[in-house]
Structure formats: structure tokens, C-alpha cells
Amino acid sequence: MPIPLKTISLSELPAGEHACVISLGLGRGISARLTTLGFTPGAELTMIQNYGHGPLVVTIRDTRIALGRREAQSILIQRIPNDHLL
Amino acid sequence: MTTYYDHSTFHQDFLTKEKDITIALAGQPNMGKSTLFNLFTGLNQHVGNWTGKTVEKREGIFQSHHRNVHLIDLPGTYSLTANSPEEVIAREYILQEKPDLVIAVVSAANLERSLYLVSELIALPIPLIVALNMVDVAKMEGIEVNAAVLEAALGVPVVPVVATHAHSARNLLNVIEENIQNNFSNLKPNIPEIRADHREVLQEIKLLIQDFLPAVYPAYWTATKLLEGDSEIENLVKKCLPPEQWKTVAAILKEHDDSYLAIASGRYDWIGRMIRAAVHRPRAGQISVTDQLDRWNTHPVIGLVILAAVLGLVFWLTFTIGAPLQDWLDSALIAPLGKWAGTQLVDAPMWLNGLIVDGIIGGVGAVLTFLPIIIIFFAIFGLLEDVGYMARAAYVMDNFMHWMGLHGKSFLPLFLGFGCNVPAVMGARVIESYPARILTILLAPLIPCTARMAVVAFLAPAFFGKQAGLVTWGLILFSLAILVISGVILNRILFKGERTAFIMELPLYHVPNLRSTALLVWQRSLSFIRKAGTLILMMSLVVWALSVLPGGDLETSYLAHIGNLFAPIGKWMGLDWRLTVALLTSFFAKENSIATLGVLFSSSEESGLTQTLAATYSTATGLSFLVVSLLFIPCAATVAVIYQETGSWKWTLLNILLMLVLSIGTASGVYTLATLIGL
């Protein structure tokens, strides 16, 4: 069992780290678009690029998605330590 | 030409003894759907708009197994929920028009996400066949998909295709024919269910609405869409249901307003079951081509440097290959044609001679010489987009675009504007948010298009001699600076600094499809030639007529009257009536201003014209004219598409007014400054 980790926002996840989506916390319209793209609670994602400012890139369900920082700040995630990945 | 379908024949009745069929091609963006469409239909396609919408509609016809196949290319959508006009169009087409078959194009390289649309399509009462595309790209990324396993899981045929290879198209057509022959009886679609905790409420809604719906809307599907919060379907059901009953439904929906998550999760659970057995990653963990390239292309600093280099290369190629071709067309084709027509018409009445030589050949011919530049620009742009690079360009420009209340996606249409403002305005369709789309459209005419750059490149040497190149670059940067400032201010005033969400897929890089790019260039060139043959032809004739009527003498012509009317405004910018008229005619096509000056100074020799201009006007006037030419109101064709895309005269007129104020204001300022420093 993975050790429970605290929930952080997607914008805080460093590049190369893995996480799973907890909630989206955005308006209905944007949330609906994101769920369509695969951002459903429990979905695993990997941060590809995050320089701490500007947009960032994540891989979710084999797709690279670029997100604005503000959108990323509203998405809550839980980190998955690398050694817990299969 | 291949044997199984034939582009050249539309109606060979003896070949088409079987019933015609209609197939709709559905798929998410970046799945290679257009490539597949092009492979089937070739040049036998028609590009228009969906009724009442500014969404491109492509349809084509081809023959297969002795029947005509009508192929409709549905807009690329991630789902079938009403998040955008594209999604509404796609699902309404399938439900209302009932094609015989829907082909869903999915990508083997990101199967999980691309099956999301399939999870929606498979629930509709129309037969479905899945085309598994990009098997080659998937292999490059270390992913293998077993089509047979996927087919067994989905319960509908899955046909692997490489959209660039003709034999895979034949394979797909064989499967389609086989299924038509047995009336799709082998299809046992495995339909996804909503997550278990929402099944009861879905059933409840279905029972409440099922007796009231129009026949084309299946009750189960409609109930699902209601729970997803689809506003279009909500309005539809509200209209069909007795008011009391709708209240009950609305109350249930309100209570479950997060159920879109349950539905999406249910679909992704279903997808998970589909792909678990079918997808195999023999080389998991390897660094893919896309990862390697993106390390540089999306880097906040290096990415911008690469972008600058790429854009520089685009312009360099466009103008080093295009400009000599343009000169050649002008000197080897248009000029001799004019001379030849002149000698042929030597006995014809003067007016007919003038009409054909000056009006038609002079006006339209000059515009057609831009064709090589436009073709080269759009070919390179199309290739960069097909490779997947343009999404990266949008990404690295995102930070910068935020200053103007835009995001990265607006960069692509604006960049297209360097070729021609018309596709730039139309390209703003990719932006989801309405304020951002309007702002992008308003700013697009500030991008100096090839026609305006050609005007500047032609006139700058007259006033600046050896420094002309430097001045031209300076002027282009200057107009881009004006664009940024206008963007910042417009965003504050009109949209209260509203910021829009940036969500964009970065597709995998892949080898570009030359056929698709060629078709794109062909369609754009064709529409340009069509414009030259209609709008520009008409305007050339009007300008010519105004310049010779009523007395046949330019100095007393209507055109001179108009010029004198605007002369007071021209004076602020240091322009006399001739330059003012030249500016006014640029409304019809930007390159008209040179043609007009040519007519006004009655010198057909280009070198002669530059010398005359240099002798007639001061450098300050020249500079002011260049500035106002770059920023003047958009050309007629651009105004037409601005109206078409915004659907509002308010925005169209505002845009014209904006450009008018900007151009006259800055040119007056530049003229005053230049006179002060003694130019």
C-alpha cells in the first residue's frame, strides 16, 4: 500500500514525478473538457515539464496535454512515489 | 490511379449497380482523420461550411465495390457533449441524417484517449467500424496494439490502417463492404455503462423522459447527456416535456450535478477493460522521439530561440524562392500578356483597350503574381503543422500571448496572417473562448501580410535606398509592437482583462503527409485564385472606371475627386491626393496601392515609378505612407471574412474603425516626428 500523501495542486508537481488526479476544482465547462481528455479522479499522470512559471506539460492516458498555470493550480493531485509505480 | 476506386469518374452508372451509401468519418483531433479522408476522396472533395455555423464541412465521393460512397468528414471532436459547435454538429449529423455507417478513426499511439469518442459513438444507433490509425507512429513510441483483441472486446470491426498507404484503404473498404453485405449483423457493440452508483438515477430520468422525445433521440442516450450537463440537450428536453415533469427532472439533475464525472469515469473504466489486453508495450520506459524533441522545442528559452529560427527560415524560404518567381511571373507572363493584348486591341475602342489592359490584366494580373509566395508560405506552414511543431510554437508563445489576454492557441492564426489575413481570421476558429476569438480576429489585420510586405519592399528603396532592408524590418517590428499594445489595451477595455483557459494537446511528432499538405495548399490557392477572379477583378474594374470617368482624364476623374475629399486627412500624414487615392484603393487589395500609383504617375516601368516617387516626395512623406499602408483598414476580402466569422457588423465596423484610427494616428505622429528631425 502506498503511504498516504498530502494533496497538492498540479502546478506544484515537479517534472518527472507521477501523481493521480483527486479533483478538478474548475468551472463546469472547463472541468467537462478536462474529463473528456482523461482527467478523471484516480487517473494517473506524469509531469513532463514544469518550470515553476508559465504553462506546463503533463502526460495523461498516453496523451501530452499543455495546461495553463492557472488551470493547473486548480487541479488537486496526490503524488505517487516513483517506487510505487509498477 | 488505382483499381478499387477512381477519382476521375463521378457518374459511371454501369459501374455503380449497387446502392449508394453515406459514411460519416468521426475522430478526435490529431488522429489522422483528414489524411484518411484525403486518401479516399482525393480531389473529389468539396469544402464548405456546416449550415449556419463557421465550422468547415468537407465531403467527398468515391467508388468502391460498384457503388458510390459519399464520405462526410465530421469535425474533429474529443467527445459528443456540447462543449463546442463542432461536437453539436458531429452528433446532430449522426442522429438526424443517419448515415449508413460511422467510421471512427482512432490512433494506436494514444488509444486510451482516442477510444473516448468511440465510447460515445458506440452507444448511438448507427453501425460503427473502427479504423485503427497511426500504427506506425505507435511503434515508434514503443506501443503495439492487437487489433483482433480490440475487435473482440469492442464487438465492432477494428481495421488497422496506415492512412498514408493505399493498400490499407482497400482493406478498410473490403471490411466495410463485407459488413454492408451481411447488413451489419456481425456487430455486437459492447456499450459502456455509467459508474454503478449512478445507474439508478439514470434509469429514473430515462423513464421520465422516454415518452416525450423526438424519435431520433434514444432515451438512454438523452438521459446520459442530461446527466452530463449538456446544455443543448437540456433545452431540447425542456421543450418536449410537460412543465411539471421537467421540474422533476431538473430537480434530479441539480441534485446530481457532478455526475459528468461518474459518466466520464464509467467510459474510461470501459476503455481500461478494452485496452488492457489489446495494448502491449514491449519497450516500456524508453525515451520516445517526441520526448527528445520536446526537451528543446518546448523549453521556455531554447524553445523561443528555435521558434525564432523556424519563423526566420519560413520567411527566408518564402521570399528567396517566392520573390524571384513573382518577378518572373510579372515580367515573363503578365507584362507580355498586357503588351500582346494591347497590340491585339489596337483597333478596338480606347475604353475597351484600357479596360482589358489596365483594368483586368493590370489589376488581377498583379494580384496573381503573389500566388508563388502564398503557395510557398502555406506549404511550409502546412508541413510544420502536420509534423506537430505548430502546437509547440503555440505552447512556448503562451506566456507572451497572456499579456494580450490571449493564450498560445491564438499564435497560430496570427502567424498565418503573415501569409494572408483571410486564413488568419478564419483560423481563429480553433480558439474555444468567445472573447479570445474576437480579440484574435480584431488583431489579425495588424499582421503585415505578404501583399503589404510586398508594397513596403517595393516602395522602401525609393525613399531609403540602401537602408531599405533595415527600414522594412523596422516597420514590420513596429507594426507588431502596435499589435501587442493594441492587444493589451483592447483586452482591458473590451474584455475587462478576462483570461481564458489554456488546454491544448501536444500531438506526437510524425512524418508529414505530403499528399495532405499538397491538398491543403491546393485548396488555399484555389480560393485565392477564385478571389482574384471575382472580388479583385470587380474592384480593379471599379478603380479603373473611376480613374478614367467622366472625362477620360485622371486629373479630373472621380478618383481625383475622392482623393481631394480626403486630402485634409491626408495632409496630417503629409500625403497629397495621389498618395491618398493610392491608400484608398488599397482597401480593395493591399497591392493595389502600387498599381494605383503606377496609373497616377502614368509610368508603366517599375524602376521609373520608384525614381519618380523619390523625386516627388520627401523621406518623411515616404515613411508616413509606408506606416499608414501597413496599418490601414483591412482589405475587402478580410473585412468580408471578419463579418462572416464574427457574425456581427458591430465587431466588423469596430475593427475597421480601430485600424483607421491606428493607421492615421501613427502615420501622423511619424510624419510630424520625421519632419521635426528634418527627413
PDB file of N, CA, C and O in Angstrom, chain B residues 396-431:
ATOM      1  N   VAL B 396       5.120  27.572 -26.483  1.00  0.00           N
ATOM      2  CA  VAL B 396       6.172  28.480 -25.999  1.00  0.00           C
ATOM      3  C   VAL B 396       5.735  29.949 -26.100  1.00  0.00           C
ATOM      4  O   VAL B 396       6.266  30.799 -25.396  1.00  0.00           O
ATOM      5  N   MET B 397       4.750  30.230 -26.948  1.00  0.00           N
ATOM      6  CA  MET B 397       4.290  31.615 -27.062  1.00  0.00           C
ATOM      7  C   MET B 397       3.209  31.946 -26.028  1.00  0.00           C
ATOM      8  O   MET B 397       2.782  33.089 -25.920  1.00  0.00           O
ATOM      9  N   ASP B 398       2.783  30.932 -25.275  1.00  0.00           N
ATOM     10  CA  ASP B 398       1.651  31.132 -24.362  1.00  0.00           C
ATOM     11  C   ASP B 398       1.890  32.278 -23.373  1.00  0.00           C
ATOM     12  O   ASP B 398       1.056  33.145 -23.192  1.00  0.00           O
ATOM     13  N   ASN B 399       3.068  32.271 -22.730  1.00  0.00           N
ATOM     14  CA  ASN B 399       3.402  33.314 -21.753  1.00  0.00           C
ATOM     15  C   ASN B 399       3.252  34.701 -22.338  1.00  0.00           C
ATOM     16  O   ASN B 399       2.670  35.598 -21.742  1.00  0.00           O
ATOM     17  N   PHE B 400       3.829  34.845 -23.534  1.00  0.00           N
ATOM     18  CA  PHE B 400       3.849  36.117 -24.210  1.00  0.00           C
ATOM     19  C   PHE B 400       2.429  36.571 -24.575  1.00  0.00           C
ATOM     20  O   PHE B 400       2.055  37.728 -24.382  1.00  0.00           O
ATOM     21  N   MET B 401       1.629  35.618 -25.075  1.00  0.00           N
ATOM     22  CA  MET B 401       0.276  35.946 -25.511  1.00  0.00           C
ATOM     23  C   MET B 401      -0.605  36.363 -24.332  1.00  0.00           C
ATOM     24  O   MET B 401      -1.588  37.071 -24.518  1.00  0.00           O
ATOM     25  N   HIS B 402      -0.257  35.924 -23.136  1.00  0.00           N
ATOM     26  CA  HIS B 402      -1.062  36.277 -21.965  1.00  0.00           C
ATOM     27  C   HIS B 402      -1.128  37.773 -21.727  1.00  0.00           C
ATOM     28  O   HIS B 402      -2.109  38.271 -21.192  1.00  0.00           O
ATOM     29  N   TRP B 403      -0.071  38.466 -22.091  1.00  0.00           N
ATOM     30  CA  TRP B 403      -0.097  39.925 -21.919  1.00  0.00           C
ATOM     31  C   TRP B 403      -1.290  40.531 -22.620  1.00  0.00           C
ATOM     32  O   TRP B 403      -1.816  41.551 -22.213  1.00  0.00           O
ATOM     33  N   MET B 404      -1.694  39.906 -23.722  1.00  0.00           N
ATOM     34  CA  MET B 404      -2.789  40.457 -24.518  1.00  0.00           C
ATOM     35  C   MET B 404      -4.113  39.792 -24.171  1.00  0.00           C
ATOM     36  O   MET B 404      -5.082  39.945 -24.895  1.00  0.00           O
ATOM     37  N   GLY B 405      -4.124  39.042 -23.076  1.00  0.00           N
ATOM     38  CA  GLY B 405      -5.363  38.366 -22.717  1.00  0.00           C
ATOM     39  C   GLY B 405      -5.657  37.193 -23.629  1.00  0.00           C
ATOM     40  O   GLY B 405      -6.761  36.688 -23.675  1.00  0.00           O
ATOM     41  N   LEU B 406      -4.651  36.774 -24.388  1.00  0.00           N
ATOM     42  CA  LEU B 406      -4.824  35.617 -25.267  1.00  0.00           C
ATOM     43  C   LEU B 406      -3.998  34.481 -24.697  1.00  0.00           C
ATOM     44  O   LEU B 406      -3.250  34.652 -23.748  1.00  0.00           O
ATOM     45  N   HIS B 407      -4.118  33.313 -25.272  1.00  0.00           N
ATOM     46  CA  HIS B 407      -3.160  32.280 -24.922  1.00  0.00           C
ATOM     47  C   HIS B 407      -2.552  31.691 -26.174  1.00  0.00           C
ATOM     48  O   HIS B 407      -2.848  32.137 -27.287  1.00  0.00           O
ATOM     49  N   GLY B 408      -1.684  30.693 -25.963  1.00  0.00           N
ATOM     50  CA  GLY B 408      -0.869  30.184 -27.051  1.00  0.00           C
ATOM     51  C   GLY B 408      -1.620  29.862 -28.330  1.00  0.00           C
ATOM     52  O   GLY B 408      -1.101  30.050 -29.429  1.00  0.00           O
ATOM     53  N   LYS B 409      -2.861  29.376 -28.187  1.00  0.00           N
ATOM     54  CA  LYS B 409      -3.579  28.939 -29.376  1.00  0.00           C
ATOM     55  C   LYS B 409      -3.793  30.073 -30.376  1.00  0.00           C
ATOM     56  O   LYS B 409      -3.944  29.820 -31.561  1.00  0.00           O
ATOM     57  N   SER B 410      -3.835  31.314 -29.902  1.00  0.00           N
ATOM     58  CA  SER B 410      -4.045  32.440 -30.810  1.00  0.00           C
ATOM     59  C   SER B 410      -2.816  32.709 -31.665  1.00  0.00           C
ATOM     60  O   SER B 410      -2.890  33.438 -32.646  1.00  0.00           O
ATOM     61  N   PHE B 411      -1.693  32.128 -31.278  1.00  0.00           N
ATOM     62  CA  PHE B 411      -0.473  32.382 -32.035  1.00  0.00           C
ATOM     63  C   PHE B 411      -0.567  31.823 -33.457  1.00  0.00           C
ATOM     64  O   PHE B 411      -0.109  32.462 -34.406  1.00  0.00           O
ATOM     65  N   LEU B 412      -1.195  30.644 -33.582  1.00  0.00           N
ATOM     66  CA  LEU B 412      -1.236  30.002 -34.905  1.00  0.00           C
ATOM     67  C   LEU B 412      -1.997  30.828 -35.941  1.00  0.00           C
ATOM     68  O   LEU B 412      -1.458  31.126 -37.003  1.00  0.00           O
ATOM     69  N   PRO B 413      -3.245  31.221 -35.630  1.00  0.00           N
ATOM     70  CA  PRO B 413      -3.935  32.055 -36.625  1.00  0.00           C
ATOM     71  C   PRO B 413      -3.200  33.358 -36.899  1.00  0.00           C
ATOM     72  O   PRO B 413      -3.129  33.787 -38.059  1.00  0.00           O
ATOM     73  N   LEU B 414      -2.652  33.973 -35.873  1.00  0.00           N
ATOM     74  CA  LEU B 414      -1.952  35.238 -36.102  1.00  0.00           C
ATOM     75  C   LEU B 414      -0.757  35.016 -37.007  1.00  0.00           C
ATOM     76  O   LEU B 414      -0.466  35.811 -37.897  1.00  0.00           O
ATOM     77  N   PHE B 415      -0.061  33.898 -36.809  1.00  0.00           N
ATOM     78  CA  PHE B 415       1.099  33.636 -37.653  1.00  0.00           C
ATOM     79  C   PHE B 415       0.687  33.407 -39.111  1.00  0.00           C
ATOM     80  O   PHE B 415       1.365  33.859 -40.036  1.00  0.00           O
ATOM     81  N   LEU B 416      -0.450  32.716 -39.279  1.00  0.00           N
ATOM     82  CA  LEU B 416      -0.970  32.523 -40.640  1.00  0.00           C
ATOM     83  C   LEU B 416      -1.169  33.854 -41.340  1.00  0.00           C
ATOM     84  O   LEU B 416      -1.077  33.960 -42.562  1.00  0.00           O
ATOM     85  N   GLY B 417      -1.436  34.902 -40.541  1.00  0.00           N
ATOM     86  CA  GLY B 417      -1.688  36.231 -41.082  1.00  0.00           C
ATOM     87  C   GLY B 417      -0.533  36.785 -41.888  1.00  0.00           C
ATOM     88  O   GLY B 417      -0.731  37.627 -42.760  1.00  0.00           O
ATOM     89  N   PHE B 418       0.692  36.321 -41.621  1.00  0.00           N
ATOM     90  CA  PHE B 418       1.835  36.783 -42.409  1.00  0.00           C
ATOM     91  C   PHE B 418       1.683  36.354 -43.863  1.00  0.00           C
ATOM     92  O   PHE B 418       2.198  37.012 -44.756  1.00  0.00           O
ATOM     93  N   GLY B 419       0.995  35.232 -44.081  1.00  0.00           N
ATOM     94  CA  GLY B 419       0.722  34.816 -45.449  1.00  0.00           C
ATOM     95  C   GLY B 419      -0.403  35.669 -46.017  1.00  0.00           C
ATOM     96  O   GLY B 419      -0.247  36.336 -47.020  1.00  0.00           O
ATOM     97  N   CYS B 420      -1.536  35.640 -45.324  1.00  0.00           N
ATOM     98  CA  CYS B 420      -2.711  36.375 -45.783  1.00  0.00           C
ATOM     99  C   CYS B 420      -3.630  36.503 -44.574  1.00  0.00           C
ATOM    100  O   CYS B 420      -3.770  35.557 -43.802  1.00  0.00           O
ATOM    101  N   ASN B 421      -4.228  37.660 -44.388  1.00  0.00           N
ATOM    102  CA  ASN B 421      -5.089  37.868 -43.219  1.00  0.00           C
ATOM    103  C   ASN B 421      -6.386  37.065 -43.277  1.00  0.00           C
ATOM    104  O   ASN B 421      -6.993  36.790 -42.246  1.00  0.00           O
ATOM    105  N   VAL B 422      -6.806  36.685 -44.486  1.00  0.00           N
ATOM    106  CA  VAL B 422      -8.071  35.949 -44.603  1.00  0.00           C
ATOM    107  C   VAL B 422      -8.025  34.608 -43.851  1.00  0.00           C
ATOM    108  O   VAL B 422      -8.850  34.369 -42.973  1.00  0.00           O
ATOM    109  N   PRO B 423      -7.043  33.733 -44.140  1.00  0.00           N
ATOM    110  CA  PRO B 423      -6.987  32.495 -43.351  1.00  0.00           C
ATOM    111  C   PRO B 423      -6.706  32.753 -41.876  1.00  0.00           C
ATOM    112  O   PRO B 423      -7.067  31.939 -41.021  1.00  0.00           O
ATOM    113  N   ALA B 424      -6.048  33.880 -41.553  1.00  0.00           N
ATOM    114  CA  ALA B 424      -5.780  34.185 -40.145  1.00  0.00           C
ATOM    115  C   ALA B 424      -7.089  34.389 -39.396  1.00  0.00           C
ATOM    116  O   ALA B 424      -7.291  33.829 -38.310  1.00  0.00           O
ATOM    117  N   VAL B 425      -7.986  35.157 -39.992  1.00  0.00           N
ATOM    118  CA  VAL B 425      -9.272  35.411 -39.345  1.00  0.00           C
ATOM    119  C   VAL B 425     -10.065  34.108 -39.246  1.00  0.00           C
ATOM    120  O   VAL B 425     -10.641  33.790 -38.207  1.00  0.00           O
ATOM    121  N   MET B 426     -10.017  33.311 -40.332  1.00  0.00           N
ATOM    122  CA  MET B 426     -10.746  32.040 -40.291  1.00  0.00           C
ATOM    123  C   MET B 426     -10.112  31.065 -39.314  1.00  0.00           C
ATOM    124  O   MET B 426     -10.789  30.274 -38.682  1.00  0.00           O
ATOM    125  N   GLY B 427      -8.793  31.150 -39.178  1.00  0.00           N
ATOM    126  CA  GLY B 427      -8.071  30.242 -38.281  1.00  0.00           C
ATOM    127  C   GLY B 427      -8.401  30.468 -36.821  1.00  0.00           C
ATOM    128  O   GLY B 427      -8.144  29.604 -35.981  1.00  0.00           O
ATOM    129  N   ALA B 428      -8.969  31.648 -36.504  1.00  0.00           N
ATOM    130  CA  ALA B 428      -9.319  31.927 -35.110  1.00  0.00           C
ATOM    131  C   ALA B 428     -10.400  30.978 -34.605  1.00  0.00           C
ATOM    132  O   ALA B 428     -10.692  30.948 -33.418  1.00  0.00           O
ATOM    133  N   ARG B 429     -10.973  30.178 -35.505  1.00  0.00           N
ATOM    134  CA  ARG B 429     -11.977  29.195 -35.094  1.00  0.00           C
ATOM    135  C   ARG B 429     -11.459  28.208 -34.053  1.00  0.00           C
ATOM    136  O   ARG B 429     -12.235  27.637 -33.312  1.00  0.00           O
ATOM    137  N   VAL B 430     -10.144  27.970 -34.041  1.00  0.00           N
ATOM    138  CA  VAL B 430      -9.618  26.952 -33.117  1.00  0.00           C
ATOM    139  C   VAL B 430      -9.686  27.407 -31.662  1.00  0.00           C
ATOM    140  O   VAL B 430      -9.479  26.618 -30.756  1.00  0.00           O
ATOM    141  N   ILE B 431      -9.964  28.701 -31.434  1.00  0.00           N
ATOM    142  CA  ILE B 431      -9.968  29.205 -30.057  1.00  0.00           C
ATOM    143  C   ILE B 431     -11.365  29.039 -29.467  1.00  0.00           C
ATOM    144  O   ILE B 431     -12.336  29.538 -30.014  1.00  0.00           O
TER     145      ILE B 431
END
